Tab-separated table of C-alpha atoms in Angstrom:
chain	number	residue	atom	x	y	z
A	1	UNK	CA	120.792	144.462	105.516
A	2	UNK	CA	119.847	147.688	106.934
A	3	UNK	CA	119.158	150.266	105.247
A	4	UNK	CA	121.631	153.274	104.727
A	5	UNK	CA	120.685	156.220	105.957
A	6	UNK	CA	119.832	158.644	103.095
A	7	UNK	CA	118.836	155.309	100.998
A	8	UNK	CA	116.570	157.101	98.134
A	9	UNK	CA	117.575	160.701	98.334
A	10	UNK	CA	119.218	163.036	96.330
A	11	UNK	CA	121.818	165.671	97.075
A	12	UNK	CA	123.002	168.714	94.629
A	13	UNK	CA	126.547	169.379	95.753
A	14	UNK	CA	128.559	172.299	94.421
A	15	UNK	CA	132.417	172.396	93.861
A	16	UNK	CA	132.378	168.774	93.439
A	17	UNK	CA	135.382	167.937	90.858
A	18	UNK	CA	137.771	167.331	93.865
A	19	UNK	CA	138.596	168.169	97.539
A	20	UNK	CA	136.064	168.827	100.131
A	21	UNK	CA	133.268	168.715	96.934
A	22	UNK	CA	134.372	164.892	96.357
A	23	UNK	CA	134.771	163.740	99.706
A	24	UNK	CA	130.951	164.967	100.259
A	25	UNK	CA	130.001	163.619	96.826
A	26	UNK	CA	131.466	159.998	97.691
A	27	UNK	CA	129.751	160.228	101.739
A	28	UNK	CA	126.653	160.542	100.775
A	29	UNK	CA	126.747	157.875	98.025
A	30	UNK	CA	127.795	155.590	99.998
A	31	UNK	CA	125.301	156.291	102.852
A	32	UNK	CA	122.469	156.090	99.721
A	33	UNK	CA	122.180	159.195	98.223
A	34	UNK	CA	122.286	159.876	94.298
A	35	UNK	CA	124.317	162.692	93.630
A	36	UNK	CA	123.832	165.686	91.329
A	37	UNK	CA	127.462	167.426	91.140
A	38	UNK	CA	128.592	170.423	89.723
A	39	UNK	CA	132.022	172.415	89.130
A	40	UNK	CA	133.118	175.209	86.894
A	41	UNK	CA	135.927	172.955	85.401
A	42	UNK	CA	137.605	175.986	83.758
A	43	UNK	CA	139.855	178.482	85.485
A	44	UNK	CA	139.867	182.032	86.724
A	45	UNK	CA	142.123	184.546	86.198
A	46	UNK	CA	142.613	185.935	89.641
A	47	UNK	CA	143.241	182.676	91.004
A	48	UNK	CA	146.365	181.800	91.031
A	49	UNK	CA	146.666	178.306	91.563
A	50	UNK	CA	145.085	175.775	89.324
A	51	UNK	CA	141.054	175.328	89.954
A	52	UNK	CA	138.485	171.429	89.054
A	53	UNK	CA	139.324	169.945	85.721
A	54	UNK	CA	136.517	168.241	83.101
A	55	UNK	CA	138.820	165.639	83.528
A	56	UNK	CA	138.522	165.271	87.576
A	57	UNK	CA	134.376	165.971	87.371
A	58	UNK	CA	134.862	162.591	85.521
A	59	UNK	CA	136.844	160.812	88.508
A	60	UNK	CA	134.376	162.065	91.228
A	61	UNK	CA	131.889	160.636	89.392
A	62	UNK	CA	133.390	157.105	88.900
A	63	UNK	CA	134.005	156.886	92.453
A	64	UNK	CA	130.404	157.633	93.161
A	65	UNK	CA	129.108	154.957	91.056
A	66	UNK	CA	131.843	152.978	92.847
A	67	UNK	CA	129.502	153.354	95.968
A	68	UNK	CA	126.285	152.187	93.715
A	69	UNK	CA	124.801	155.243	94.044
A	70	UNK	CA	123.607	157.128	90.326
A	71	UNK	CA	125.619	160.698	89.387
A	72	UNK	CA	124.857	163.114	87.279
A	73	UNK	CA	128.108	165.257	86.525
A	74	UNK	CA	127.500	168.869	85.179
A	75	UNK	CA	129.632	171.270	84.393
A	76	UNK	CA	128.524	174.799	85.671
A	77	UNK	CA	129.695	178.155	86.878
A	78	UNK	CA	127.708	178.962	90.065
A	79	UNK	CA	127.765	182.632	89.242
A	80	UNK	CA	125.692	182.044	86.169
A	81	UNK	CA	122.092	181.057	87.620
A	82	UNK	CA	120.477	179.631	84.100
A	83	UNK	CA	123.475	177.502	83.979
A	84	UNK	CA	123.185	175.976	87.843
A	85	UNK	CA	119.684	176.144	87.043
A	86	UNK	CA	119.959	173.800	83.858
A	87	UNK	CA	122.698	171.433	86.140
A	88	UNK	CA	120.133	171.008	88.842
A	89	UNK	CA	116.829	170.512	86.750
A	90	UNK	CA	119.137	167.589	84.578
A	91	UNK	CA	119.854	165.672	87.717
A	92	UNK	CA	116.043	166.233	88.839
A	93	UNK	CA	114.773	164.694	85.488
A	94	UNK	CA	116.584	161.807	85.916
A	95	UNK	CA	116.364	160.908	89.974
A	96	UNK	CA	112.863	162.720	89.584
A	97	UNK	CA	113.323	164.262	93.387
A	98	UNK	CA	115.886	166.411	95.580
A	99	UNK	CA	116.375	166.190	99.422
A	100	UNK	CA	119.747	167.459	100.059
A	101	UNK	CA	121.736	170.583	98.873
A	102	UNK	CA	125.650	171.249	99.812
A	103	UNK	CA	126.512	174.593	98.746
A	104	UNK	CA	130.583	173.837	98.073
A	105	UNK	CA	131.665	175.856	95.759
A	106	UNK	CA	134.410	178.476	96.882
A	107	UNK	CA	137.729	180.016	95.181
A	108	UNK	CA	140.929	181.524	97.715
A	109	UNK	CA	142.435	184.596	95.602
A	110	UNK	CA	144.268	185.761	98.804
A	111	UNK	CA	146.416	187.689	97.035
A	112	UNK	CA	144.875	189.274	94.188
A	113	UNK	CA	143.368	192.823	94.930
A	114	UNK	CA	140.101	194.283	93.830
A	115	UNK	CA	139.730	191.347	90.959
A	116	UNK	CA	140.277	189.152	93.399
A	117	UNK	CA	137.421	191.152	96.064
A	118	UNK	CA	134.873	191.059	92.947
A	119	UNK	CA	135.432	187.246	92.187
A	120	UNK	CA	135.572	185.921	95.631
A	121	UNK	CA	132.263	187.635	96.240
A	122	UNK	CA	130.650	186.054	92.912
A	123	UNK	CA	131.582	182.717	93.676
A	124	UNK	CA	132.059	182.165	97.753
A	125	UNK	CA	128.872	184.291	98.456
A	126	UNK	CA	126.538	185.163	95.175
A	127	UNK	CA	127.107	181.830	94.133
A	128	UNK	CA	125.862	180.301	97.297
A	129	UNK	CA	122.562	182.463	97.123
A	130	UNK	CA	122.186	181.316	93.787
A	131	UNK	CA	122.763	177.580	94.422
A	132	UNK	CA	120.113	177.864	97.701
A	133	UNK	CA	117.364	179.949	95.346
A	134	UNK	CA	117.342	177.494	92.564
A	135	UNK	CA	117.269	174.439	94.631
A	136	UNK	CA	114.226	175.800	96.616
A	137	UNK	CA	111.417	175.061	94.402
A	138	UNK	CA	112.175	171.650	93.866
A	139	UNK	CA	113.134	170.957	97.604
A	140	UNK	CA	109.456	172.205	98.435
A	141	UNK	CA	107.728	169.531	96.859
A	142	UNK	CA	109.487	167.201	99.361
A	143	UNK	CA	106.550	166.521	102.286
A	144	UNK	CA	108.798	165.454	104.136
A	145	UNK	CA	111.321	168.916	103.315
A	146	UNK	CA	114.717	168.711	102.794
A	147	UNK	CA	118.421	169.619	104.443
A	148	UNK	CA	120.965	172.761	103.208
A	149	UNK	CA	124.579	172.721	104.155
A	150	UNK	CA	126.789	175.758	103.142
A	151	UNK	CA	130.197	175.317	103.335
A	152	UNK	CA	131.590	178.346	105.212
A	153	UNK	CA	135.163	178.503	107.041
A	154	UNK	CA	136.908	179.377	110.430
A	155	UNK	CA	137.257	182.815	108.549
A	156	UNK	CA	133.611	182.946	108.560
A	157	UNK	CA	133.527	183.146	112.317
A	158	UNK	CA	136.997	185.393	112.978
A	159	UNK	CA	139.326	187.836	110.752
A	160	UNK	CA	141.821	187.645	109.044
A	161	UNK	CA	144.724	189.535	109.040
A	162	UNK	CA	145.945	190.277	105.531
A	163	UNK	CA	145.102	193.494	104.118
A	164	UNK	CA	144.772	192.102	100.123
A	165	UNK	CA	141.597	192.920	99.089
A	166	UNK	CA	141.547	188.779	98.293
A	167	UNK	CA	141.789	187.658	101.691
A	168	UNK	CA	139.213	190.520	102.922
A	169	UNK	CA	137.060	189.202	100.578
A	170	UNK	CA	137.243	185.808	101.623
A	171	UNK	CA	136.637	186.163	104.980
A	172	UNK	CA	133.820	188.486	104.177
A	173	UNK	CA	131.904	186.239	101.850
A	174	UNK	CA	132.643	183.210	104.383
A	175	UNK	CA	131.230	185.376	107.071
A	176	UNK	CA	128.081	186.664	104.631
A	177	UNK	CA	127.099	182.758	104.425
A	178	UNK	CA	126.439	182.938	108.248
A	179	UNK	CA	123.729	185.608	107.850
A	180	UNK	CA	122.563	183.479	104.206
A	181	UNK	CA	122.171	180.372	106.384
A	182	UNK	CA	120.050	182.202	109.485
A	183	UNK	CA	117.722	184.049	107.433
A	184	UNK	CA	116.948	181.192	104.731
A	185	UNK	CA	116.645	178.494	108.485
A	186	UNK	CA	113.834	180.897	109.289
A	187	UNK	CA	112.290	181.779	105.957
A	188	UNK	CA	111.987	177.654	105.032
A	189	UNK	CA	111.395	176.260	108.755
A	190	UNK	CA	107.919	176.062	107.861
A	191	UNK	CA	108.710	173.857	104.870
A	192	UNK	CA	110.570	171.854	107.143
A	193	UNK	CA	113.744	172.508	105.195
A	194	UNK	CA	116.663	172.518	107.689
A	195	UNK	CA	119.410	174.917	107.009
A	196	UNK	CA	123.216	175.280	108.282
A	197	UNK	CA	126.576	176.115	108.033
A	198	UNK	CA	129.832	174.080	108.451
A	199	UNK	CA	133.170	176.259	109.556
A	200	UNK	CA	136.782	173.846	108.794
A	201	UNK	CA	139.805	175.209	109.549
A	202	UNK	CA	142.706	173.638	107.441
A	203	UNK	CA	141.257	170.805	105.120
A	204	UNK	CA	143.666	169.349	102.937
A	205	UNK	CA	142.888	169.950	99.326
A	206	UNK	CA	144.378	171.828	96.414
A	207	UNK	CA	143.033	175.680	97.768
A	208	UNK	CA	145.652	174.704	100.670
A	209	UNK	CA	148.051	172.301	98.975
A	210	UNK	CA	149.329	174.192	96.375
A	211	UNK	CA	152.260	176.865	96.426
A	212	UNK	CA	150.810	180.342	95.708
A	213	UNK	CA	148.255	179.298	99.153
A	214	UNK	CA	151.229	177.819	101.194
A	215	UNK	CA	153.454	181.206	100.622
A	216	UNK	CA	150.193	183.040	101.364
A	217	UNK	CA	150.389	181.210	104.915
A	218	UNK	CA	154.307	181.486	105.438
A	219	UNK	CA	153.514	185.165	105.163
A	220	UNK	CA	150.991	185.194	107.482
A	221	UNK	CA	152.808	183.273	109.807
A	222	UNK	CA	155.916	185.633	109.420
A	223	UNK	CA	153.580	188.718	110.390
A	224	UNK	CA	153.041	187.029	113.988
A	225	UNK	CA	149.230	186.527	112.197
A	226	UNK	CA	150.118	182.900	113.672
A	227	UNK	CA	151.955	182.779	116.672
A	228	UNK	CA	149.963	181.662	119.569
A	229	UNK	CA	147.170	180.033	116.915
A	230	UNK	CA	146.448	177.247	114.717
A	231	UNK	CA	144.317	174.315	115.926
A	232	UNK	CA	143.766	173.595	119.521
A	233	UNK	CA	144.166	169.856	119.064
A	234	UNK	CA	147.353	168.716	118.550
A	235	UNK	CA	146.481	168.021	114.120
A	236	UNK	CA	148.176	170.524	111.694
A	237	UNK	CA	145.444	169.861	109.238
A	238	UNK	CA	142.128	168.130	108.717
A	239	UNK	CA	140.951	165.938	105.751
A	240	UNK	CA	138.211	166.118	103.516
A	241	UNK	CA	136.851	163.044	104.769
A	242	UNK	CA	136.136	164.886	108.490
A	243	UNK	CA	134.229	167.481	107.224
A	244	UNK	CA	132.162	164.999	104.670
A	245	UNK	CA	131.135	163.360	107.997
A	246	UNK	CA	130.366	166.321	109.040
A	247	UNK	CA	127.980	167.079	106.546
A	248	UNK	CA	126.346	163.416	106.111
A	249	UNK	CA	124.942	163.471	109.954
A	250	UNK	CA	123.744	167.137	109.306
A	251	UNK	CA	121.684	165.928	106.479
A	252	UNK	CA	120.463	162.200	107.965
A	253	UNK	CA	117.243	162.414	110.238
A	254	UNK	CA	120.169	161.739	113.308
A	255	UNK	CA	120.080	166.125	112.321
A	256	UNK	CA	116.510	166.488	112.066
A	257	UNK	CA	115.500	169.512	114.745
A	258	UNK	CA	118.865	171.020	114.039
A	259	UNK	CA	119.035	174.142	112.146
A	260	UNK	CA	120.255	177.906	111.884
A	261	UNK	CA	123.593	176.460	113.409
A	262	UNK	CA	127.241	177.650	112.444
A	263	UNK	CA	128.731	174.643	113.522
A	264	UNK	CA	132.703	174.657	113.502
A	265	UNK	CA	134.715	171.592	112.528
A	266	UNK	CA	137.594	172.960	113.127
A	267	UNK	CA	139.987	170.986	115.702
A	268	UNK	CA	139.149	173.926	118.692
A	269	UNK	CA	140.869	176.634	115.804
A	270	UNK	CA	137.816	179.241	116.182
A	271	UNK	CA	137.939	178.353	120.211
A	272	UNK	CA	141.292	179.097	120.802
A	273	UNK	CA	141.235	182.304	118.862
């Protein structure tokens, strides 16, 4: 048999009780990768649809070790470094190594003023510094260095056009992990630590498919924010399966010379804009 293409690495993947955060979880297991995952599992308060449960942390971890690949399941609040700290160093005791980071992790308070400006920052953006910062150390013992995806959005690369202090937080954090990801792909080039960012448009998950973020849209759409935009190619939404491939050839050597890249998978939405 061949091998698999991250056969013997490990990857620390944010945000990973369900939705995009599974579907990367599951990838890279089954391309060979033991997993260290971690989610907040609680809820918070200006979000207003329901966040990760204890109970689904569980299920992405099952289907992991449904691939063969080992997990390590933590609960953790990425806004609270000690905590991601202790998540990380638990999976490193046990798989003794780690390759691979996938900085996840993000909350959509669209509509929820300044509380929801403050916690969108903490999480989307703060907690993505944090995540990359206390992954570093142990990716530098790696000779052969190590790959960092951060999760961004379309709304990373254009505006959007809600005046909640929510939604302008959201697309500023998405957009702050552009200048995260080009300044850390310079400062750990010489470590041979690759970094990027991915950009989706519409994935299916429960930050879209719920309905305070589907009235949020409607609204948009009834302000002419939509008219004329959407995807270029002819799919109202992606899966969380595209952008997990996405991520697994960004990480495998196939990736090797590529970093400091915003790289949209998007179905032409950033394009078309």
């Amino acid at each position: 048999m061949m091998p698999r293409p991250l056969e013997g690495r490990v990857a620390f993947i944010t945000g990973a009780a369900r939705g995009q955060g599974r579907a990367h979880a599951v990838r890279l297991a089954a391309d060979g990768a033991d997993i260290i995952a971690v989610d907040l599992c609680d809820q918070i308060d200006s979000v207003r649809y329901p966040l990760g449960s204890a109970e689904e942390l569980a299920t992405t971890a099952q289907l992991v070790e449904d691939t063969g690949a080992g997990i390590v399941a933590q609960q953790a609040d990425v806004r609270d470094r000690a905590a991601l700290q202790a998540a990380l160093q638990a999976g490193i005791d046990r798989f003794g190594r780690l390759d691979i980071v996938v900085a996840n992790a993000g909350i959509a308070p669209m509509q929820s003023g300044d509380d929801g400006w403050r916690d969108v920052i903490d999480v989307n953006l703060t907690g993505v510094y944090y995540t990359i910062e206390v992954a570093i150390p142990a990716l530098k013992m790696r000779e052969d260095g190590g790959s960092i995806v951060l999760i961004s959005s379309s709304a990373g690369l254009i505006g959007v056009a809600s005046a909640d202090a929510g939604a302008i937080g959201y697309a500023a954090a998405k957009h702050g992990l552009v200048g995260l990801m080009r300044v850390y792909a310079n400062l750990l080039a010489p470590h041979n630590i690759r970094v990027n960012s991915i950009h989706p448009s519409g994935v299916e998950t429960p930050m879209i498919n719920n309905e305070f973020t589907l009235k949020w849209l409607a609204d948009m759409a009834s302000s002419g924010f939509a008219a004329g935009a959407g995807n270029a190619l002819p799919v109202q939404i992606m899966q969380p399966e595209d952008i997990a491939n996405a991520v697994a050839w960004l990480v495998s050597d196939q990736a090797r010379y590529i970093t400091g890249i915003a790289m949209p998978v998007d179905a032409g939405c950033v394009n078309k804009r």
